Each structure stands twice: as C-alpha cells, then as structure tokens.
mmCIF file of C-alpha atoms and ligand atoms in Angstrom:
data_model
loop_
_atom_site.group_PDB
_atom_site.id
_atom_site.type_symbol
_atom_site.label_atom_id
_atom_site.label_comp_id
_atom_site.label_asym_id
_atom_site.label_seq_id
_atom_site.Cartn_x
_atom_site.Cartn_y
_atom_site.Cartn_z
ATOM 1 C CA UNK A 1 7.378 24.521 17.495
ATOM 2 C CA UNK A 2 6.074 23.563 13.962
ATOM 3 C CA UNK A 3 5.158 19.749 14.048
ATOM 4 C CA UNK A 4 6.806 17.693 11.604
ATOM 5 C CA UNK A 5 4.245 16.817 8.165
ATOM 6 C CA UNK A 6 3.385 13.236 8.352
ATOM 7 C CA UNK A 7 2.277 11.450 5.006
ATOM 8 C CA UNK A 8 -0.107 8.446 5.711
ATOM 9 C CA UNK A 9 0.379 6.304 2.776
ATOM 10 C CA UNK A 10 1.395 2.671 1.232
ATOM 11 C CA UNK A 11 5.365 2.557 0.033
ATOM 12 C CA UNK A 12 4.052 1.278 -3.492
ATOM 13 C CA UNK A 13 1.109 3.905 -3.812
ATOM 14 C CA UNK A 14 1.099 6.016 -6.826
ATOM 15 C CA UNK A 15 -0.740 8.568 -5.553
ATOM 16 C CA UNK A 16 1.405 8.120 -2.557
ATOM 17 C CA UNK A 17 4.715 8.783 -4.918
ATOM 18 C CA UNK A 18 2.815 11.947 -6.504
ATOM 19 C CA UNK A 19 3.074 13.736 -3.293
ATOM 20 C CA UNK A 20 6.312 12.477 -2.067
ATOM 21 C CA UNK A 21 7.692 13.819 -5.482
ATOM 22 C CA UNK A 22 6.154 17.534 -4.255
ATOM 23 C CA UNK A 23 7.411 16.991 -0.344
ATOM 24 C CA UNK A 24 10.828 16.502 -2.259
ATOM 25 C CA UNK A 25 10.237 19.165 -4.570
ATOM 26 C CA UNK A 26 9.527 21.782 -2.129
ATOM 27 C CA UNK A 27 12.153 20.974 0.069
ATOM 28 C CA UNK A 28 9.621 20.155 2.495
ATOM 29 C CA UNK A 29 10.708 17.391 5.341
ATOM 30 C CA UNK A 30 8.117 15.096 6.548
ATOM 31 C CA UNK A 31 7.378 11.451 7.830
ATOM 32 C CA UNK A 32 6.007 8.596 6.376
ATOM 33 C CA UNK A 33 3.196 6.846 8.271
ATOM 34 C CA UNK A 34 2.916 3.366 6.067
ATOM 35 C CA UNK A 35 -0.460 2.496 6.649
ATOM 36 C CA UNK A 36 -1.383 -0.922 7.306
ATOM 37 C CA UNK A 37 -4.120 -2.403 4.561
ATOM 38 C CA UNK A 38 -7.142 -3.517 6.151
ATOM 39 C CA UNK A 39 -7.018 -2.423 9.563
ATOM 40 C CA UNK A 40 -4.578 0.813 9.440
ATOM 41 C CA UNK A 41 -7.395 2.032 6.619
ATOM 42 C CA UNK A 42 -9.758 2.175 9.840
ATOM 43 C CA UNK A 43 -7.645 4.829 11.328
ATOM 44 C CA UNK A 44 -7.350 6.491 8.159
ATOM 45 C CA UNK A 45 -11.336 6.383 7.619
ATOM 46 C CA UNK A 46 -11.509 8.069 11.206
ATOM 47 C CA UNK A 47 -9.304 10.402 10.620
ATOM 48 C CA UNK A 48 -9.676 11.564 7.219
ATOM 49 C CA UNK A 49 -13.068 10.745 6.714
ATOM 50 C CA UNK A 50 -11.853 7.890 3.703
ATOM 51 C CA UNK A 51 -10.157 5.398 3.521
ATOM 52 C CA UNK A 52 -7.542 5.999 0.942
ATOM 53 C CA UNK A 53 -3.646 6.812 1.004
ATOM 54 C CA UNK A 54 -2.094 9.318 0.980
ATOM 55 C CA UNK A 55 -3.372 11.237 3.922
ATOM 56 C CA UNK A 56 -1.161 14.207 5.035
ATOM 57 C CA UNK A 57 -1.432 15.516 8.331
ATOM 58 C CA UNK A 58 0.083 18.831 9.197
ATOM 59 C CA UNK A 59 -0.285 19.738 12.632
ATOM 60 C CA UNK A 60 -4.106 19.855 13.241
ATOM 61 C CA UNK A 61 -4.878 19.768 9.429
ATOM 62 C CA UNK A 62 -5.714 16.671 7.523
ATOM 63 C CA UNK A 63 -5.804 16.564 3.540
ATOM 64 C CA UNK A 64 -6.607 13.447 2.050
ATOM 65 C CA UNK A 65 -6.347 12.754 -1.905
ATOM 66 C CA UNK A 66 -3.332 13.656 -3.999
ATOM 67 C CA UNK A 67 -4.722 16.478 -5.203
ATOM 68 C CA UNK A 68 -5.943 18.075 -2.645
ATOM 69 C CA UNK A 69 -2.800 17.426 -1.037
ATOM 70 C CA UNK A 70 -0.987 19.232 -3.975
ATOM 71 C CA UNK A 71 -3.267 22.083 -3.754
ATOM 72 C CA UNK A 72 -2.885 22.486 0.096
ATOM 73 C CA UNK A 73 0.977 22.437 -0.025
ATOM 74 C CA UNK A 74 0.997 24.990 -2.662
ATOM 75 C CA UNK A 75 -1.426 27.415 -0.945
ATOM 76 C CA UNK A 76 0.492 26.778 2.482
ATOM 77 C CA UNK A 77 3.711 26.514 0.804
ATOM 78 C CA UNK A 78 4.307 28.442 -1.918
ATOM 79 C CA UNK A 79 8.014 28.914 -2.162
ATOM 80 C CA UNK A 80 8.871 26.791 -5.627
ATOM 81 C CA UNK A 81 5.258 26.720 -7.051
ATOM 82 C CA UNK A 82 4.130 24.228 -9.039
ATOM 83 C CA UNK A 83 1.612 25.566 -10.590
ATOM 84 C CA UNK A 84 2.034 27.930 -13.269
ATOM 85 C CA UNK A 85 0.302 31.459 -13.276
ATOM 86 C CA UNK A 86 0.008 31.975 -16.373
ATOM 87 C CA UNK A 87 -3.616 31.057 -17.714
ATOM 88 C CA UNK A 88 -2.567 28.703 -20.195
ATOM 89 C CA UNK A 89 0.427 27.054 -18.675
ATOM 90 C CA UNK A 90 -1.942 26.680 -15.564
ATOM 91 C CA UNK A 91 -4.793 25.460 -17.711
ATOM 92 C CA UNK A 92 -2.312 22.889 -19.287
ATOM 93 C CA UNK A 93 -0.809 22.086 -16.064
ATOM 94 C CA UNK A 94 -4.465 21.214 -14.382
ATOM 95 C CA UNK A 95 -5.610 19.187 -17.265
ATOM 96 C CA UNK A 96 -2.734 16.840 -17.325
ATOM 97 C CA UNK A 97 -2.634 16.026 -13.787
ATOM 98 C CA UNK A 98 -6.037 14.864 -13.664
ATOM 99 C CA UNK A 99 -5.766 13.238 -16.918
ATOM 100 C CA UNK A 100 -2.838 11.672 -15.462
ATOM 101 C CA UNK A 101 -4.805 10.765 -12.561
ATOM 102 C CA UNK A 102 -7.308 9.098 -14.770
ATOM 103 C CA UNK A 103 -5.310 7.169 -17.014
ATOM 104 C CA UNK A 104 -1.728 6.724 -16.046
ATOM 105 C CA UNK A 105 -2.939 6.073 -12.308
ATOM 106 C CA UNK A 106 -5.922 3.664 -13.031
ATOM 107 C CA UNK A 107 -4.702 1.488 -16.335
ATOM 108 C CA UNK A 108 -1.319 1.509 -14.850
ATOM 109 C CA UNK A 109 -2.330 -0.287 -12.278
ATOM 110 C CA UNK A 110 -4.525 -2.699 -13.993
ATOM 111 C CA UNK A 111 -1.651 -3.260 -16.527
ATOM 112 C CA UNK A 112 0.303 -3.899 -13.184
ATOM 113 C CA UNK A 113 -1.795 -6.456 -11.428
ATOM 114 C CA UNK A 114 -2.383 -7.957 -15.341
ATOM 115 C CA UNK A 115 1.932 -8.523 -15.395
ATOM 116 C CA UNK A 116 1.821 -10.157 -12.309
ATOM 117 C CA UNK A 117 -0.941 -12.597 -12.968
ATOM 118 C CA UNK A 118 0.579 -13.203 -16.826
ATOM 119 C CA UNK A 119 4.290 -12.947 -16.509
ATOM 120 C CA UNK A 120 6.052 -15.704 -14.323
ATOM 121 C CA UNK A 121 9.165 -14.145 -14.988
ATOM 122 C CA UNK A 122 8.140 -10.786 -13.914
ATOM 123 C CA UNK A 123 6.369 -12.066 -10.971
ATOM 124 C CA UNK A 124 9.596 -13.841 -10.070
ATOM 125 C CA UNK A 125 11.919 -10.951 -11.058
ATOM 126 C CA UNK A 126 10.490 -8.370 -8.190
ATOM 127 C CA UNK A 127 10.544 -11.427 -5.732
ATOM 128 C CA UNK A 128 14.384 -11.998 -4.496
ATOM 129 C CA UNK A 129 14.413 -15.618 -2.444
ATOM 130 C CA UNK A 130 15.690 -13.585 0.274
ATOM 131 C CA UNK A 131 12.289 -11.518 0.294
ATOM 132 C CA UNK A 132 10.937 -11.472 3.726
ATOM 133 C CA UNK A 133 8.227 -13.452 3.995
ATOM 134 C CA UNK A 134 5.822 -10.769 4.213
ATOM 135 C CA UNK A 135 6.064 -9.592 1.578
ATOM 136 C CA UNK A 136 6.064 -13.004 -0.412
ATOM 137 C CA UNK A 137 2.196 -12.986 0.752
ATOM 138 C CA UNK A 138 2.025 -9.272 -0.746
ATOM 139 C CA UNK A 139 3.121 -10.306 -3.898
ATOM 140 C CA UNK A 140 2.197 -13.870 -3.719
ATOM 141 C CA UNK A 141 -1.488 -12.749 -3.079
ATOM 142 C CA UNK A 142 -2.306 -12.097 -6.721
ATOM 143 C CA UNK A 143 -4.619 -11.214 -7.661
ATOM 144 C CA UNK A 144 -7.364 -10.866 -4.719
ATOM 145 C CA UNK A 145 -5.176 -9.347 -2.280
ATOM 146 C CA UNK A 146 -3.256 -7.597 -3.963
ATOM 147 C CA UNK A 147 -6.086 -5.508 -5.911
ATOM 148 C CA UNK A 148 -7.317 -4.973 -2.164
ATOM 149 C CA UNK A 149 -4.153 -3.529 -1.213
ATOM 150 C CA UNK A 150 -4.067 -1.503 -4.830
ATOM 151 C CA UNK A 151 -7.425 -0.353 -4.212
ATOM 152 C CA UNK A 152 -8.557 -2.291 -7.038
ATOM 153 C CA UNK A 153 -11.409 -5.024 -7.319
ATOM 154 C CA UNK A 154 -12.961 -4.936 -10.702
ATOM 155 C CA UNK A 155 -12.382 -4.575 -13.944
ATOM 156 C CA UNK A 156 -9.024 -6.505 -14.077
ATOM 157 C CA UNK A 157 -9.486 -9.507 -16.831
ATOM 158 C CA UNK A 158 -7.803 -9.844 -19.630
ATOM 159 C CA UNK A 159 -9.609 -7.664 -22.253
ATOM 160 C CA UNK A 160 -9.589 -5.159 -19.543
ATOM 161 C CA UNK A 161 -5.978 -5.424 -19.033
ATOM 162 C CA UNK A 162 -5.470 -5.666 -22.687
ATOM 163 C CA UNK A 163 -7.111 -2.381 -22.893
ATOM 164 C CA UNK A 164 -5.522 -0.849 -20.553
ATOM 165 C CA UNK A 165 -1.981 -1.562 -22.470
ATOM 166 C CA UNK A 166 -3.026 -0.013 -25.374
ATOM 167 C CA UNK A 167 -4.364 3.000 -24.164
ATOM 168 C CA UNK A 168 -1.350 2.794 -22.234
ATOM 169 C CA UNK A 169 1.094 2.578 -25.119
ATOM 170 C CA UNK A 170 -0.958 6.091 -26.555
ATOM 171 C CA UNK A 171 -0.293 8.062 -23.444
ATOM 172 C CA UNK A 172 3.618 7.246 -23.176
ATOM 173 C CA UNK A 173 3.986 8.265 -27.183
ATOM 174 C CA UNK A 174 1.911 11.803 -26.163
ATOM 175 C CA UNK A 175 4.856 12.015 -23.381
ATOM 176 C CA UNK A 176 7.788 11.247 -25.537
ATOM 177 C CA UNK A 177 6.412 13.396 -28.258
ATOM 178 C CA UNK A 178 5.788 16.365 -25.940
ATOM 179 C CA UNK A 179 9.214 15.992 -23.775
ATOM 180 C CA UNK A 180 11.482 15.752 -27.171
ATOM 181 C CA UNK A 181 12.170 19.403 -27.503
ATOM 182 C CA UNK A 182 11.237 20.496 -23.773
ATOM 183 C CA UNK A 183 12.422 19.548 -20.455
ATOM 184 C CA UNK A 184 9.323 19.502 -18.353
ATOM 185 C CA UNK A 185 5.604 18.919 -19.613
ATOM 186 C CA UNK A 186 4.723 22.114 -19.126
ATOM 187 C CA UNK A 187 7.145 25.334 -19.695
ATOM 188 C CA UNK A 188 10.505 25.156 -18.495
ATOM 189 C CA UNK A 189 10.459 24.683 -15.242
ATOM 190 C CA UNK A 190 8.555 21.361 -13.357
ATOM 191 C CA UNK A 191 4.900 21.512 -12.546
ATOM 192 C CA UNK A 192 2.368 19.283 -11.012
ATOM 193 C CA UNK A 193 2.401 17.838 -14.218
ATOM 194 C CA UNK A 194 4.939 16.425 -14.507
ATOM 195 C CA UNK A 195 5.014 14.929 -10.783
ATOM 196 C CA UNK A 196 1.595 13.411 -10.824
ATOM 197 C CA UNK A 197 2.693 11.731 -14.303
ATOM 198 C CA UNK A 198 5.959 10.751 -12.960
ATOM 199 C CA UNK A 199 4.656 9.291 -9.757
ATOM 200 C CA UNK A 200 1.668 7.391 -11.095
ATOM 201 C CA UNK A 201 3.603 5.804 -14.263
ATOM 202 C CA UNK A 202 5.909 4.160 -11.051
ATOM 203 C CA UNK A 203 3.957 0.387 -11.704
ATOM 204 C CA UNK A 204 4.663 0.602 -15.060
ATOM 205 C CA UNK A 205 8.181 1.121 -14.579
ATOM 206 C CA UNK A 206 10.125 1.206 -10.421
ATOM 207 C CA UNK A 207 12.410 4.323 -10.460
ATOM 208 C CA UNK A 208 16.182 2.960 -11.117
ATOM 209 C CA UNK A 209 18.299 4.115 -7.730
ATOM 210 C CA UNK A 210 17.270 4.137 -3.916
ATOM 211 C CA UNK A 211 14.097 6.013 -3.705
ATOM 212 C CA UNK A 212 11.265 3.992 -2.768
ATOM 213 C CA UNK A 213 11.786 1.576 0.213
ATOM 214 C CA UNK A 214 11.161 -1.738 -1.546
ATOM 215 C CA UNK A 215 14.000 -4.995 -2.640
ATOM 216 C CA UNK A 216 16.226 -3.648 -4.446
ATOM 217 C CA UNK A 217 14.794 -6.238 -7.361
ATOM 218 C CA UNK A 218 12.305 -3.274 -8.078
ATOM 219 C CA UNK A 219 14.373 -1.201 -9.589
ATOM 220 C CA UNK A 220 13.984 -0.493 -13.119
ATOM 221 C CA UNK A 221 11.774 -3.774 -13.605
ATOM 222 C CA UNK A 222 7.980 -3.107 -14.830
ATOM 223 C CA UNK A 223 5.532 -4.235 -16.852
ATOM 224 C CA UNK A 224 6.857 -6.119 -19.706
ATOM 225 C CA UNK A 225 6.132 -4.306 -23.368
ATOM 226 C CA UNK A 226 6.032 -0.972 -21.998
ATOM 227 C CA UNK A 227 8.879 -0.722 -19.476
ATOM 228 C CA UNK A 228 11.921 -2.740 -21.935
ATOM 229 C CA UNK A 229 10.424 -0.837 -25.073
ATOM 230 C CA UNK A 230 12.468 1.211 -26.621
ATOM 231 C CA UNK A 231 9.703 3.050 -28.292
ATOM 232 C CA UNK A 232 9.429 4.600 -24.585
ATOM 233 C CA UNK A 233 12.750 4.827 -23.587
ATOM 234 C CA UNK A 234 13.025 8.855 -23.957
ATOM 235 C CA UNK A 235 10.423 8.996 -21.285
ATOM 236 C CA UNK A 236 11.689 6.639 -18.761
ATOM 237 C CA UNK A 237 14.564 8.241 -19.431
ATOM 238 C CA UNK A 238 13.457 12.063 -18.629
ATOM 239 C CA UNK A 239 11.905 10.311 -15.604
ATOM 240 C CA UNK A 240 14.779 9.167 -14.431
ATOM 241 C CA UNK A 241 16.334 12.662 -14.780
ATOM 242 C CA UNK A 242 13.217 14.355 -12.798
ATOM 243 C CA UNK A 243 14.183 11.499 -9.738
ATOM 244 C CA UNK A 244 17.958 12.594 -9.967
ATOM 245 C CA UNK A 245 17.408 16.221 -9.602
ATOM 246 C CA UNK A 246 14.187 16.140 -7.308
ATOM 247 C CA UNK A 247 13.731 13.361 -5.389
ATOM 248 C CA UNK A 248 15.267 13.039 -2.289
ATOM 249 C CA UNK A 249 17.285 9.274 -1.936
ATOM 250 C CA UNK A 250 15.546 7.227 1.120
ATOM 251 C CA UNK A 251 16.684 8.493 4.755
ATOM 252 C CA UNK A 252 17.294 6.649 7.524
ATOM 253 C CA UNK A 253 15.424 8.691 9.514
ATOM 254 C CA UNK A 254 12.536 8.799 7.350
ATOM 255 C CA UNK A 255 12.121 5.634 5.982
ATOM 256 C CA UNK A 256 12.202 3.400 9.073
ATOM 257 C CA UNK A 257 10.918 1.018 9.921
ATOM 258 C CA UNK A 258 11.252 -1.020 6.374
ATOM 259 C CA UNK A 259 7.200 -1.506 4.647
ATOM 260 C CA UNK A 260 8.409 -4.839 4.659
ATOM 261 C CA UNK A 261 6.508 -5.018 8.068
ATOM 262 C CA UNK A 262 2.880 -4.554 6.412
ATOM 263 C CA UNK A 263 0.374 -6.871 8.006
ATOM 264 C CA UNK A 264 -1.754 -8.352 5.152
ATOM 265 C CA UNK A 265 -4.308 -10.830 7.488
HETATM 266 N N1 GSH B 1 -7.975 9.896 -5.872
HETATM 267 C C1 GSH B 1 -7.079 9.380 -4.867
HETATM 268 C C2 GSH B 1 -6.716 7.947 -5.220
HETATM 269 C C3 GSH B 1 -5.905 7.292 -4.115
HETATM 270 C C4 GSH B 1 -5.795 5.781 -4.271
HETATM 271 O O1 GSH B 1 -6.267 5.196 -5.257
HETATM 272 N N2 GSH B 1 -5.142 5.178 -3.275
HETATM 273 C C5 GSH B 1 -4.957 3.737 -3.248
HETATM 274 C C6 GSH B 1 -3.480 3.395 -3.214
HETATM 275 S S1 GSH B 1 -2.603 3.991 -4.631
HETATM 276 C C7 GSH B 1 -5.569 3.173 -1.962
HETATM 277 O O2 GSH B 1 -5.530 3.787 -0.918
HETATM 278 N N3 GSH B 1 -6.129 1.976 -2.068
HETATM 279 C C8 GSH B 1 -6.695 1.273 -0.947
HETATM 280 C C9 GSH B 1 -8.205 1.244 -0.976
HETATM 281 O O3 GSH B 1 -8.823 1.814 -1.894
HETATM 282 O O4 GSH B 1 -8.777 0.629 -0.057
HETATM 283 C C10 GSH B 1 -5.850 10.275 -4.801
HETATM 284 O O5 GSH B 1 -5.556 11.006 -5.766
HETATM 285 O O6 GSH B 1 -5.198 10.302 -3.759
#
C-alpha cells in the first residue's frame, strides 16, 4: 500500500505554504509533520541532510526545499502540471518562482518581523487574550526568537526593513499590473508561479478563511501599508480567489494536533 506523503514543515512557513498550495493543487493528500524549532530541526538535519522546512517525505524518498519539492511532485505526479511546456510560458514560469523566492519570500519576511517590532497594534491584533500561552512566547519573542524560528538573523534593522517595503511595494504593482487582464501569472491556467508567489506573500498578508491552522486573529491582518492599501487590493484580491478554488480548507484529520503546541525553549 502507497504510504501517505508527509510534509515536515512550520504552520507559518512560506515556503511551507508554497507546497501545501501544490499538495492542494494536485489533489494530492498528505500529512503535516509541524516541526518543532530548535530541536525538531535536528531530526530534520538527519534526515534531510538540512535543517530547513518544508521537508517532504514520500515513502523512502526525502525532498527538502520548495523547489525541489515542486519539481519532484511534478515529475512523480504529473496529472495537473504546473509547469508549462511551452518554452516561453515555462521560461516565464521558472523565472518568477525563483524571483519570487528571492524577493517576496526574503523581504516579506523582514517586512514581517519589522511590523511586529514597529506596530503595537499589529503586534496586538494577531495576539487574541485567549492565545494559548505558547504561542504568546512565539509572538512575544520578537525579535530574537522569532527570526530563529523565521530562519532569519541578520539584516533586520530599520533601513533594512525600510528597504525591504519598498522593494516590496514594486513587486505587488508588477503583480497587479500583470493579473489585470489575465487570471493566472502565467497563461490561463495556474502555474508554479503563481503558487510560490501566493504562498510566500502569506506574511505580508494571512489568507482570509480557514486555511492555515493559526487564531483566527490572522486572518486577513498583515503588514500595515501593504496589506490595508488599496493600491494592492486587486492582488490580494486574485489571491484570495486562487485560495477559494485551490486550497483545500483545514481537515481535521490533517491538521491535528493544533501548532499551537510548538516548543520554543
Ligand atoms: N530555500 C528554502 C527556504 C526554506 C526556509 O527559509 N525555511 C524557513 C521557514 S520559512 C526555515 O526552515 N527556517 C528555520 C531555519 O532556517 O533554521 C525553500 O525554498 O524551501
């Protein structure tokens, strides 16, 4: 009997997100494995050979990095490809995943973790009183353990952060200018494109509805100038569209036991 996939990752990982969008996509059931930081990454350095989520194991095979992951699931998995044959569309399709990789992944986060240290009201907005306690010291860890947990560590003052907004601010204008007469990023039908830009750009703005397994406070709250702008409101928008016809709601099954149980020592 085929073994079921199992995704090592973190509940708030973009990269993580990236390939649950393709699981989704492909109609391919698996089970999350939410890694613990710290310690859990030990397992994952034995395993894998790195210490990074996501990790996918399927059967004997491990794949870590999101785009190897996407790679492997599309050789081994082909039904609903998503990536185009066609030399261009494919060319197109490669360029802005890892350029969404690059910049989405990287200044969204540091845009992120540069909310949370700025914005009281943002900090207090994603953390309900009724928060369990854990994951007050998740979010109440700002910044040192919280840019472990992101992955993070450098880079992260406020020039950098500043930086990060406005480069920021240019890549969501390139998406609403290139999604206002088409429905996907590349061609007309979705590509890794589009889910490696929708899953990284989740910091900037949580999903609205019951997809990732966090307070419900999340939803639809994100960093302040880019996610209650206007200016990128088409995009969040066609985001929001990609979740409703793509991504599968959380599952019982799946998603427990809650993240909410991640050990930060
Ligand atoms: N290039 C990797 C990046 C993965 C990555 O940055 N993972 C972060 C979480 S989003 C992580 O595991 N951070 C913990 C660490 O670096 O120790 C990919 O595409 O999968």
């Amino acid at each position: 009997m085929q073994q079921m996939l199992e995704l090592y990752q973190f509940e708030l990982s973009q990269y993580s997100e990236k390939v649950r969008l393709i699981l989704d996509y492909k109609g391919l059931e698996y089970r999350k494995v939410e890694v613990t930081p710290g310690v859990g990454q030990l397992e994952l350095l034995r395993m894998s050979g790195q210490r990074q989520v996501p990790v996918l194991k399927d059967g004997e095979t491990i794949v870590a990095d999101s785009t190897e992951i996407a790679f492997y699931l599309e050789r081994k998995y082909p039904e609903k490809p998503i990536i185009p044959t066609e030399p261009r569309a494919k060319g197109l399709c490669l360029m802005m995943e890892e350029w969404a990789d690059e910049s989405i992944g990287l200044k969204g986060r540091k845009a992120f973790v540069g909310a949370l240290n700025k914005y009281q009201n943002f900090r207090k907005s994603i953390l309900p009183k009724e928060t369990p306690d854990i994951f007050k010291t998740f979010i109440g860890a700002v910044p040192g353990e919280l840019l472990d947990f992101l992955g993070a560590g450098v880079g992260f003052g406020g020039d950098a952060v500043k930086e990060a907004q406005t480069s920021l601010r240019q890549d969501l204008e390139a998406l609403c200018l290139i999604l206002q007469d088409s429905p996907y990023l590349v061609g007309d039908s979705p590509t890794l494109a589009d889910f490696a830009v929708a899953g990284l750009s989740i910091v900037l703005k949580f999903p609205k509805g019951s997809y990732l397994n966090v307070p419900e406070e999340f939803q639809g709250k994100g960093v302040p100038g880019l996610a209650d702008s206007s200016t990128y409101e088409p995009f969040f928008a066609w985001r929001d569209r990609l979740y409703s016809k793509y991504r599968t709601p959380l599952l019982p099954t799946r998603d427990a036991p809650s993240p909410t149980n991640i050990n930060i020592e």
